[in-house]
Short mmCIF file of C-alpha atoms in Angstrom, two decimals:
data_model
loop_
_atom_site.label_atom_id
_atom_site.label_comp_id
_atom_site.label_asym_id
_atom_site.label_seq_id
_atom_site.Cartn_x
_atom_site.Cartn_y
_atom_site.Cartn_z
CA MET R 922 8.28 -19.04 -7.52
CA PHE R 923 5.64 -17.83 -9.86
CA PHE R 924 5.81 -20.83 -11.73
CA PHE R 925 4.42 -22.69 -8.44
CA LEU R 926 1.71 -19.97 -7.87
CA PHE R 927 0.43 -19.76 -11.19
CA LEU R 928 0.14 -23.74 -10.85
CA LEU R 929 -1.71 -23.00 -7.09
CA PHE R 930 -4.17 -20.70 -8.54
CA PHE R 931 -4.75 -23.48 -11.80
CA LEU R 932 -5.68 -25.76 -9.09
CA ASN R 933 -8.01 -23.47 -7.04
CA SER R 934 -10.01 -22.51 -9.66
CA PHE R 935 -10.88 -25.26 -11.71
CA PHE R 936 -10.16 -28.31 -9.01
CA LEU R 937 -11.55 -26.49 -5.89
CA ILE R 938 -8.45 -26.61 -3.83
CA HIS R 939 -9.41 -25.21 -0.41
CA TRP R 940 -8.40 -21.27 -0.28
CA SER R 941 -6.34 -22.29 3.18
CA TYR R 942 -3.43 -24.31 0.91
CA PHE R 943 -2.80 -21.04 -1.06
CA VAL R 944 -2.59 -18.93 2.32
CA LEU R 945 -0.64 -21.85 3.89
CA PHE R 946 2.12 -22.00 0.63
CA LEU R 947 2.33 -18.84 0.18
CA MET R 948 3.24 -18.61 4.23
CA LEU R 949 6.03 -21.42 3.94
CA MET R 950 7.12 -19.95 0.72
CA THR R 951 7.78 -16.74 2.66
CA PRO R 952 10.73 -17.77 4.80
CA PHE R 953 12.72 -19.38 2.03
CA LEU R 954 13.08 -15.81 -0.13
CA PHE R 955 15.56 -14.52 2.37
CA PHE R 956 18.02 -16.86 1.24
CA MET R 957 18.03 -15.35 -1.40
CA ASN R 958 20.50 -12.95 -2.38
CA PHE R 959 19.82 -9.32 -3.53
CA SER R 960 21.66 -6.59 -3.90
CA ASN R 961 21.00 -2.62 -4.87
CA PHE R 962 21.71 -3.44 -8.25
CA PHE R 963 18.60 -4.41 -11.13
CA MET R 964 20.18 -6.74 -13.09
CA SER R 965 19.57 -10.11 -13.78
CA LYS R 966 20.60 -12.83 -16.41
CA TYR R 967 17.13 -13.04 -17.43
CA MET R 968 15.67 -10.25 -19.77
CA TYR R 969 12.28 -9.51 -18.32
CA ILE R 970 12.34 -11.10 -14.78
CA CYS R 971 14.42 -8.68 -12.83
CA LEU R 972 14.74 -8.41 -9.07
CA ASP R 973 16.55 -6.27 -6.56
CA LEU R 974 16.26 -5.10 -2.73
CA TYR R 975 13.50 -3.21 -3.20
CA SER R 976 11.63 -5.47 -5.02
CA PHE R 977 12.12 -8.37 -3.07
CA GLN R 978 11.04 -6.25 0.36
CA MET R 979 7.81 -5.63 -2.06
CA LEU R 980 7.29 -9.43 -3.29
CA ILE R 981 7.32 -10.16 0.50
CA LEU R 982 4.57 -7.65 1.52
CA THR R 983 2.80 -8.66 -1.19
CA ILE R 984 2.43 -12.10 0.16
CA LEU R 985 2.36 -11.11 3.99
CA ILE R 986 -0.82 -8.79 2.79
CA VAL R 987 -2.74 -11.42 0.95
CA CYS R 988 -2.91 -13.99 3.60
CA PHE R 989 -3.83 -11.66 6.37
CA CYS R 990 -6.81 -10.48 3.88
CA LEU R 991 -7.77 -14.25 3.16
CA ILE R 992 -7.67 -14.87 6.84
CA SER R 993 -9.97 -12.02 7.59
CA SER R 994 -12.36 -12.88 4.71
CA ILE R 995 -13.84 -16.21 6.64
CA LYS R 996 -17.32 -14.68 6.18
CA ILE R 997 -16.60 -14.87 2.35
CA LEU R 998 -14.95 -17.47 2.19
CA LYS R 999 -18.22 -19.63 3.43
CA SER R 1000 -20.63 -17.69 0.77
CA PRO R 1001 -22.02 -18.95 -2.58
CA THR R 1002 -19.83 -16.47 -4.29
CA SER R 1003 -16.73 -17.36 -2.72
CA GLU R 1004 -15.03 -19.42 -5.66
CA PHE R 1005 -15.66 -16.03 -7.80
CA PHE R 1006 -13.75 -14.05 -4.75
CA LYS R 1007 -10.55 -16.65 -4.85
CA LEU R 1008 -10.45 -16.83 -7.92
CA ASN R 1009 -10.35 -12.45 -8.32
CA PHE R 1010 -7.64 -12.51 -5.62
CA PHE R 1011 -5.14 -14.67 -6.67
CA PHE R 1012 -5.58 -13.46 -9.94
CA LEU R 1013 -4.81 -10.09 -8.34
CA THR R 1014 -2.06 -11.72 -6.52
CA PHE R 1015 -0.57 -13.01 -9.88
CA LEU R 1016 -0.42 -9.53 -11.16
CA ILE R 1017 0.89 -7.94 -8.77
CA MET R 1018 3.93 -9.87 -7.89
CA LEU R 1019 4.83 -9.72 -11.73
CA TYR R 1020 4.81 -5.94 -11.48
CA PHE R 1021 7.46 -5.63 -8.95
CA SER R 1022 9.50 -8.61 -10.87
CA LEU R 1023 9.01 -7.33 -14.62
CA ASN R 1024 11.96 -5.17 -16.05
CA THR R 1025 10.11 -4.38 -19.60
CA PHE R 1026 8.59 -1.03 -19.16
CA PHE R 1027 5.21 -2.03 -21.38
CA PHE R 1028 4.96 -5.59 -19.24
CA PHE R 1029 5.27 -3.22 -16.20
CA PHE R 1030 2.74 -0.20 -17.54
CA PHE R 1031 0.33 -3.44 -18.33
CA PHE R 1032 0.58 -4.72 -15.02
CA PHE R 1033 -0.13 -1.98 -13.25
CA GLU R 1034 -3.18 -1.00 -14.92
CA SER R 1035 -4.36 -4.71 -15.00
CA THR R 1036 -4.77 -4.52 -11.29
CA LEU R 1037 -7.63 -2.20 -11.52
CA LEU R 1038 -9.59 -4.39 -12.69
CA PRO R 1039 -9.89 -6.85 -10.01
CA THR R 1040 -9.63 -4.44 -7.50
CA LEU R 1041 -12.71 -2.85 -9.20
CA TYR R 1042 -14.86 -6.50 -9.03
CA ILE R 1043 -13.97 -6.83 -5.07
CA ILE R 1044 -15.32 -3.17 -4.36
CA LEU R 1045 -18.17 -3.72 -6.25
CA GLY R 1046 -18.94 -7.54 -5.70
CA TRP R 1047 -18.16 -7.34 -1.65
CA GLY R 1048 -18.54 -3.49 -0.92
CA ASN R 1049 -20.59 -2.42 1.79
CA ASN R 1050 -23.50 0.33 0.59
CA ILE R 1051 -24.98 1.33 -2.64
CA GLU R 1052 -22.30 4.37 -3.13
CA ARG R 1053 -19.70 1.28 -4.16
CA VAL R 1054 -20.24 1.84 -7.84
CA GLN R 1055 -19.53 5.79 -7.90
CA SER R 1056 -16.85 5.00 -5.33
CA GLY R 1057 -15.58 2.67 -8.05
CA LEU R 1058 -16.21 5.10 -11.07
CA TYR R 1059 -13.82 7.20 -8.86
CA LEU R 1060 -11.17 4.87 -8.87
CA PHE R 1061 -11.49 3.63 -12.49
CA PHE R 1062 -11.51 7.42 -13.80
CA TYR R 1063 -8.76 8.72 -11.82
CA THR R 1064 -6.45 5.81 -12.99
CA LEU R 1065 -7.62 6.41 -16.44
CA PHE R 1066 -6.94 9.75 -16.55
CA GLY R 1067 -3.19 9.09 -15.54
CA SER R 1068 -2.37 5.91 -17.53
CA MET R 1069 -3.67 7.07 -21.18
CA PRO R 1070 -0.93 9.65 -21.66
CA MET R 1071 1.82 7.41 -20.28
CA MET R 1072 0.97 4.74 -22.42
CA MET R 1073 1.60 7.09 -25.33
CA GLY R 1074 4.64 8.33 -23.24
CA ILE R 1075 6.38 4.75 -23.40
CA PHE R 1076 5.64 3.80 -26.90
CA TYR R 1077 7.48 7.71 -27.90
CA LEU R 1078 10.22 6.76 -24.85
CA ALA R 1079 10.33 3.06 -26.51
CA SER R 1080 11.33 5.15 -30.20
CA LEU R 1081 13.42 7.13 -27.85
CA ASN R 1082 16.08 4.18 -26.78
CA LYS R 1083 14.90 1.35 -29.41
CA THR R 1084 14.25 -0.49 -26.18
CA LEU R 1085 12.25 -0.98 -23.69
CA CYS R 1086 14.34 -2.06 -20.86
CA PHE R 1087 14.86 -0.21 -17.35
CA ASN R 1088 18.64 -1.12 -17.77
CA PHE R 1089 19.51 0.58 -20.54
CA MET R 1090 16.59 3.83 -20.66
CA GLU R 1091 18.26 7.47 -21.07
CA MET R 1092 16.61 10.56 -21.34
CA ASN R 1093 17.85 14.06 -22.05
CA SER R 1094 17.27 17.46 -20.49
CA PHE R 1095 14.35 18.52 -22.74
CA PHE R 1096 11.64 15.96 -22.62
CA PHE R 1097 10.07 17.70 -19.38
CA LEU R 1098 6.25 17.14 -20.64
CA LEU R 1099 7.49 13.08 -20.89
CA ASN R 1100 8.51 13.57 -17.35
CA LEU R 1101 5.18 15.06 -16.01
CA VAL R 1102 3.36 12.57 -17.80
CA PHE R 1103 4.98 9.22 -16.74
CA VAL R 1104 5.49 10.48 -12.69
CA PHE R 1105 1.85 12.25 -13.03
CA SER R 1106 0.35 8.46 -13.51
CA PHE R 1107 1.91 6.69 -10.55
CA LEU R 1108 0.90 10.09 -8.08
CA ILE R 1109 -2.52 9.64 -9.16
CA LYS R 1110 -2.33 5.73 -7.72
CA MET R 1111 0.03 6.77 -4.35
CA PRO R 1112 -2.42 9.18 -4.29
CA MET R 1113 -1.29 12.70 -4.22
CA PHE R 1114 -3.14 15.53 -2.31
CA LEU R 1115 -4.57 17.10 -4.79
CA PHE R 1116 -5.76 13.86 -6.46
CA HIS R 1117 -6.62 11.82 -3.22
CA SER R 1118 -10.62 11.96 -3.17
CA TRP R 1119 -11.00 8.16 -5.03
CA LEU R 1120 -8.88 6.54 -2.27
CA PRO R 1121 -11.85 7.26 0.95
CA LYS R 1122 -14.59 6.32 -1.01
CA ALA R 1123 -12.77 3.68 -2.10
CA HIS R 1124 -12.11 2.47 1.30
CA VAL R 1125 -15.64 2.95 2.52
CA GLU R 1126 -17.49 1.14 -0.11
CA ALA R 1127 -14.97 -1.65 0.13
CA PRO R 1128 -15.01 -5.04 2.11
CA VAL R 1129 -12.27 -5.61 4.48
CA SER R 1130 -9.90 -7.68 2.39
CA GLY R 1131 -10.25 -4.96 -0.14
CA SER R 1132 -9.28 -2.24 2.03
CA MET R 1133 -6.73 -4.29 3.36
CA ILE R 1134 -4.75 -5.38 -0.25
CA LEU R 1135 -5.63 -1.22 -1.41
CA ALA R 1136 -3.66 -0.23 1.81
CA GLY R 1137 -1.01 -2.58 2.16
CA VAL R 1138 0.16 -3.08 -1.52
CA LEU R 1139 -2.04 -1.30 -4.64
CA LEU R 1140 -0.58 2.27 -3.07
CA LYS R 1141 3.01 0.92 -2.87
CA MET R 1142 2.67 0.65 -6.52
CA GLY R 1143 2.63 4.06 -7.59
CA GLY R 1144 5.40 4.51 -5.39
CA TYR R 1145 7.63 1.90 -6.98
CA GLY R 1146 7.01 2.84 -9.89
CA ILE R 1147 8.27 6.44 -8.92
CA TYR R 1148 11.49 4.13 -8.13
CA ARG R 1149 11.81 3.08 -11.49
CA VAL R 1150 11.08 5.85 -13.48
CA ILE R 1151 12.54 8.54 -11.18
CA TYR R 1152 16.36 7.18 -12.56
CA ILE R 1153 15.46 7.99 -16.23
CA PHE R 1154 14.37 11.51 -15.34
CA LYS R 1155 17.60 12.16 -13.09
CA PHE R 1156 17.95 16.15 -14.95
CA PHE R 1157 14.46 17.31 -13.73
CA GLN R 1158 15.47 18.10 -9.96
CA LEU R 1159 14.12 21.54 -10.53
CA PHE R 1160 10.66 20.90 -11.81
CA ASN R 1161 10.62 17.50 -9.38
CA SER R 1162 11.09 20.21 -6.47
CA LEU R 1163 7.52 20.81 -6.88
CA TRP R 1164 5.54 17.65 -5.83
CA ILE R 1165 8.53 18.20 -2.96
CA TYR R 1166 6.36 21.19 -1.83
CA ILE R 1167 2.95 19.87 -2.78
CA SER R 1168 3.41 16.46 -0.74
CA VAL R 1169 4.63 18.28 2.52
CA TRP R 1170 1.87 21.14 2.17
CA GLY R 1171 -1.12 18.62 1.38
CA GLY R 1172 0.74 16.62 3.80
CA ILE R 1173 -0.47 18.66 6.54
CA LEU R 1174 -3.51 19.05 5.16
CA THR R 1175 -4.72 16.06 4.92
CA SER R 1176 -3.63 15.30 8.70
CA LEU R 1177 -5.73 18.22 9.59
CA ILE R 1178 -9.04 16.38 7.56
CA CYS R 1179 -8.13 12.93 9.65
CA ILE R 1180 -8.84 14.94 13.10
CA ARG R 1181 -12.24 16.49 11.65
CA GLN R 1182 -13.27 12.98 10.68
CA VAL R 1183 -16.46 10.96 12.55
CA ASP R 1184 -16.39 7.28 10.36
CA LEU R 1185 -13.30 5.41 10.90
CA LYS R 1186 -12.40 3.83 7.98
CA CYS R 1187 -12.21 7.74 6.47
CA LEU R 1188 -9.92 8.20 9.09
CA VAL R 1189 -7.26 5.84 8.39
CA ALA R 1190 -7.53 6.68 4.57
CA TYR R 1191 -6.48 10.07 5.16
CA SER R 1192 -3.76 9.21 7.06
CA SER R 1193 -2.86 6.86 4.57
CA VAL R 1194 -2.69 9.63 2.04
CA SER R 1195 -0.64 11.74 4.68
CA HIS R 1196 2.05 9.17 5.04
CA MET R 1197 2.14 8.32 0.99
CA ALA R 1198 2.78 12.01 0.93
CA MET R 1199 6.15 11.57 2.56
CA VAL R 1200 7.16 9.15 0.49
CA ILE R 1201 6.38 11.10 -2.37
CA MET R 1202 8.97 13.85 -0.64
CA GLY R 1203 11.76 11.29 -0.38
CA PHE R 1204 11.51 9.79 -3.63
CA PHE R 1205 12.18 13.75 -5.08
CA VAL R 1206 14.78 13.93 -2.82
CA PHE R 1207 16.64 11.35 -4.57
CA SER R 1208 19.22 10.19 -2.50
CA LYS R 1209 19.75 7.23 -1.40
CA LEU R 1210 19.13 7.73 2.47
CA SER R 1211 15.67 9.03 1.24
CA MET R 1212 15.44 6.01 -1.41
CA MET R 1213 16.06 3.55 1.04
CA SER R 1214 13.47 5.46 4.15
CA CYS R 1215 10.48 5.39 1.79
CA PHE R 1216 11.02 1.40 0.81
CA MET R 1217 11.09 1.23 4.94
CA LEU R 1218 7.93 3.40 5.56
CA MET R 1219 5.94 1.68 3.01
CA VAL R 1220 6.60 -1.51 4.37
CA ALA R 1221 5.96 -0.40 7.53
CA HIS R 1222 2.43 1.43 6.72
CA GLY R 1223 1.25 -1.11 4.20
CA LEU R 1224 1.17 -3.84 7.68
CA CYS R 1225 0.36 -0.85 10.11
CA SER R 1226 -2.90 0.73 7.95
CA SER R 1227 -4.02 -2.96 6.46
CA GLY R 1228 -4.30 -4.31 10.69
CA LEU R 1229 -5.74 -0.87 11.59
CA PHE R 1230 -8.13 -1.78 8.84
CA TYR R 1231 -8.84 -5.11 10.24
CA LEU R 1232 -9.23 -3.43 13.69
CA ILE R 1233 -12.00 -1.23 12.57
CA ASN R 1234 -13.85 -4.22 10.98
CA VAL R 1235 -13.59 -6.41 14.20
CA VAL R 1236 -15.75 -3.67 15.92
CA TYR R 1237 -17.59 -2.80 13.00
CA GLU R 1238 -18.98 -6.59 12.96
CA ARG R 1239 -20.37 -6.48 16.78
CA SER R 1240 -21.21 -2.89 16.96
CA GLY R 1241 -22.74 -2.26 13.60
CA SER R 1242 -21.51 1.16 13.41
CA ARG R 1243 -18.16 2.75 12.18
CA SER R 1244 -18.89 6.07 13.86
CA LEU R 1245 -16.52 7.55 15.95
CA PHE R 1246 -19.65 9.31 18.64
CA LEU R 1247 -21.29 5.64 18.66
CA ASN R 1248 -17.84 3.53 18.92
CA LYS R 1249 -17.01 4.80 22.43
CA GLY R 1250 -15.98 3.10 26.14
CA LEU R 1251 -14.47 0.11 24.05
CA MET R 1252 -11.87 -0.67 26.82
CA SER R 1253 -14.54 -1.32 29.34
CA VAL R 1254 -15.76 -4.23 26.98
CA PHE R 1255 -13.07 -5.36 24.97
CA PRO R 1256 -9.97 -4.77 27.25
CA SER R 1257 -7.57 -7.16 25.49
CA LEU R 1258 -8.71 -5.35 21.64
CA SER R 1259 -7.61 -2.00 23.23
CA MET R 1260 -4.45 -3.52 23.87
CA TRP R 1261 -4.24 -3.85 19.75
CA TRP R 1262 -5.52 -0.39 19.37
CA PHE R 1263 -2.83 1.15 21.59
CA ILE R 1264 0.43 -0.73 19.51
CA LEU R 1265 -1.74 -0.40 16.29
CA CYS R 1266 -2.26 3.57 17.00
CA SER R 1267 1.64 3.37 18.49
CA PHE R 1268 3.28 2.25 15.41
CA ASN R 1269 1.32 4.48 13.17
CA MET R 1270 2.45 7.30 14.79
CA ALA R 1271 6.17 6.28 14.50
CA SER R 1272 6.78 5.79 18.27
CA PRO R 1273 9.36 3.03 19.12
CA PRO R 1274 9.56 0.02 18.67
CA SER R 1275 8.63 0.33 15.31
CA LEU R 1276 10.06 0.41 11.67
CA ASN R 1277 8.21 3.73 11.52
CA LEU R 1278 10.11 5.17 13.25
CA MET R 1279 13.42 4.49 11.75
CA SER R 1280 11.98 5.38 8.26
CA GLU R 1281 10.39 8.27 9.67
CA ILE R 1282 13.92 9.57 10.99
CA PHE R 1283 15.74 8.97 7.95
CA LEU R 1284 13.04 11.02 5.95
CA ILE R 1285 13.21 13.81 8.41
CA CYS R 1286 17.53 13.96 7.94
CA SER R 1287 17.19 13.33 4.30
CA SER R 1288 14.55 16.28 3.89
CA PHE R 1289 17.19 18.75 5.65
CA SER R 1290 19.28 17.87 3.36
CA TRP R 1291 17.49 18.60 0.68
CA SER R 1292 16.51 21.94 2.45
CA PHE R 1293 16.74 23.58 5.70
CA MET R 1294 12.91 25.28 5.06
CA LEU R 1295 11.37 22.27 5.49
CA ILE R 1296 12.13 21.88 9.21
CA SER R 1297 9.04 23.28 10.42
CA PHE R 1298 6.87 21.57 7.85
CA MET R 1299 8.28 18.37 8.96
CA MET R 1300 8.21 18.96 12.50
CA ILE R 1301 4.40 20.17 11.98
CA LEU R 1302 3.22 16.89 9.57
CA CYS R 1303 4.56 14.65 12.44
CA PHE R 1304 3.19 16.52 15.33
CA LEU R 1305 0.04 16.03 13.46
CA SER R 1306 0.61 12.24 12.97
CA ALA R 1307 0.81 11.55 16.36
CA VAL R 1308 -2.58 14.00 16.99
CA TYR R 1309 -4.50 12.06 14.83
CA ASN R 1310 -3.69 8.71 16.55
CA LEU R 1311 -3.94 9.32 19.89
CA PHE R 1312 -7.36 10.73 18.81
CA LEU R 1313 -8.49 7.53 16.84
CA PHE R 1314 -7.28 5.49 20.12
CA THR R 1315 -9.00 7.45 22.97
CA SER R 1316 -11.94 7.93 20.93
CA CYS R 1317 -12.65 4.10 20.30
CA ASN R 1318 -11.43 2.91 23.80
CA HIS R 1319 -12.36 5.71 26.05
CA GLY R 1320 -15.69 7.36 27.03
CA LYS R 1321 -18.86 5.98 27.95
CA LEU R 1322 -20.24 2.86 26.57
CA ASN R 1323 -23.45 3.75 23.83
CA SER R 1324 -26.08 1.86 25.42
CA ASN R 1325 -28.14 1.97 21.93
CA LEU R 1326 -25.32 -0.64 20.60
CA ASN R 1327 -25.21 -4.47 21.83
CA TYR R 1328 -22.00 -5.84 22.06
CA PHE R 1329 -23.24 -9.64 22.36
CA ASN R 1330 -19.69 -11.46 20.82
CA SER R 1331 -16.46 -11.17 22.17
CA CYS R 1332 -13.24 -10.99 20.65
CA TYR R 1333 -11.95 -14.38 18.77
CA LEU R 1334 -8.85 -15.74 18.66
CA SER R 1335 -8.13 -16.09 15.10
CA GLU R 1336 -8.51 -12.15 15.15
CA PHE R 1337 -6.18 -11.61 18.01
CA PHE R 1338 -3.56 -14.03 15.84
CA ASN R 1339 -3.62 -11.34 12.66
CA LEU R 1340 -3.60 -9.00 14.33
CA PHE R 1341 -0.47 -10.34 16.30
CA LEU R 1342 0.75 -11.46 12.79
CA HIS R 1343 0.37 -7.65 11.62
CA ILE R 1344 2.48 -6.42 14.13
CA LEU R 1345 5.50 -9.21 14.34
CA PRO R 1346 7.09 -8.21 10.63
CA VAL R 1347 7.07 -4.35 12.12
CA PHE R 1348 8.96 -5.24 14.96
CA LEU R 1349 11.39 -7.89 13.99
CA MET R 1350 12.60 -5.44 10.31
CA PHE R 1351 12.99 -2.92 13.41
CA LEU R 1352 15.54 -5.10 15.08
CA LYS R 1353 16.70 -6.00 11.48
CA LEU R 1354 17.26 -2.16 9.37
CA GLU R 1355 20.46 -4.35 7.49
CA LEU R 1356 17.39 -5.88 4.92
CA TYR R 1357 17.92 -2.03 3.84
CA PHE R 1358 20.99 -1.19 3.05
#
């Protein structure tokens, strides 16, 4: 799989193969991956490449989101800078797929940090406003702040275990500082509340493809990293409870922040912080049910948030504004688009039939098993999730149409098709939950 991906990447870069062939290759490759047999054991006959059930799910999510990003970037692909954009995007895809498949800790860290540069180029090169430089610096320095101590921790861990393979790593209960160094880097990437200020800035300034891959895949890299590291630090449950309390409280606060947003992209970006807070809580509960539900929520949120960012871009291309006060009464202009607003907002608030519903039910059950005191906080968090999604839907689709905005262009069939492709996997995975068991 990686050989064919690299070959197509090489041909596209040097022989100017059209981008649609790359999308077609990824879409044709995805069904064949489901015939591969994976288990919950992170073992392989190879030394460096290892795939289990959860890394397989992340690879499928990466392929889907990359296809959706390229389909949504038709204007950029017709511009004079399209070749550099394709080169940048294909290189980012290659790094992400290697990150989800490697078994060696140093290469795991290397590809984890290598995705920063293509993401930074996408924001700086095709961003919207002049503040994209500031948002790129936020992203760069937040990531470096967590990654440099992690690199030193990897070298120290290698000296203790005489290996860097995940299968042979072992820790004792004395190195709590090393636990902080590793987990802290992944929490910044997710991001966790208190270290989340780079995410809204990056989303607002990034192009639609940058926002889609950032919310759909790059945030999930932090959760996948915690899943790989958490087994090494299995003696730190009392110390890890600190992250659970911060995540639950931060999820409630960011849900309240969502209700006060006036920018559509900022609202969806803060909702990502709220959903990732539930994922962080589930990982540190450290039960089989919570681990499984975290990956279910990551896949479901990756597709829903990517679809919401694309939907916001569809409205922005016609109105010229992302303001919640200006984009009113869309139901009277684009009634078919309002249906997709309703479906995506409903799935984002975990209504049936969506994968979000089952993942949040399992997360709530696992949090109750860890501490019954979390019941009131989880109720508030789920209620506020429904509140800001209803607020987003009603604010955009109901009300009086703004006379200062002229909606000249109707919606295209390709836009509806892209939104349908976002929704279909979330619904089908709801019917196929044994993929996660």
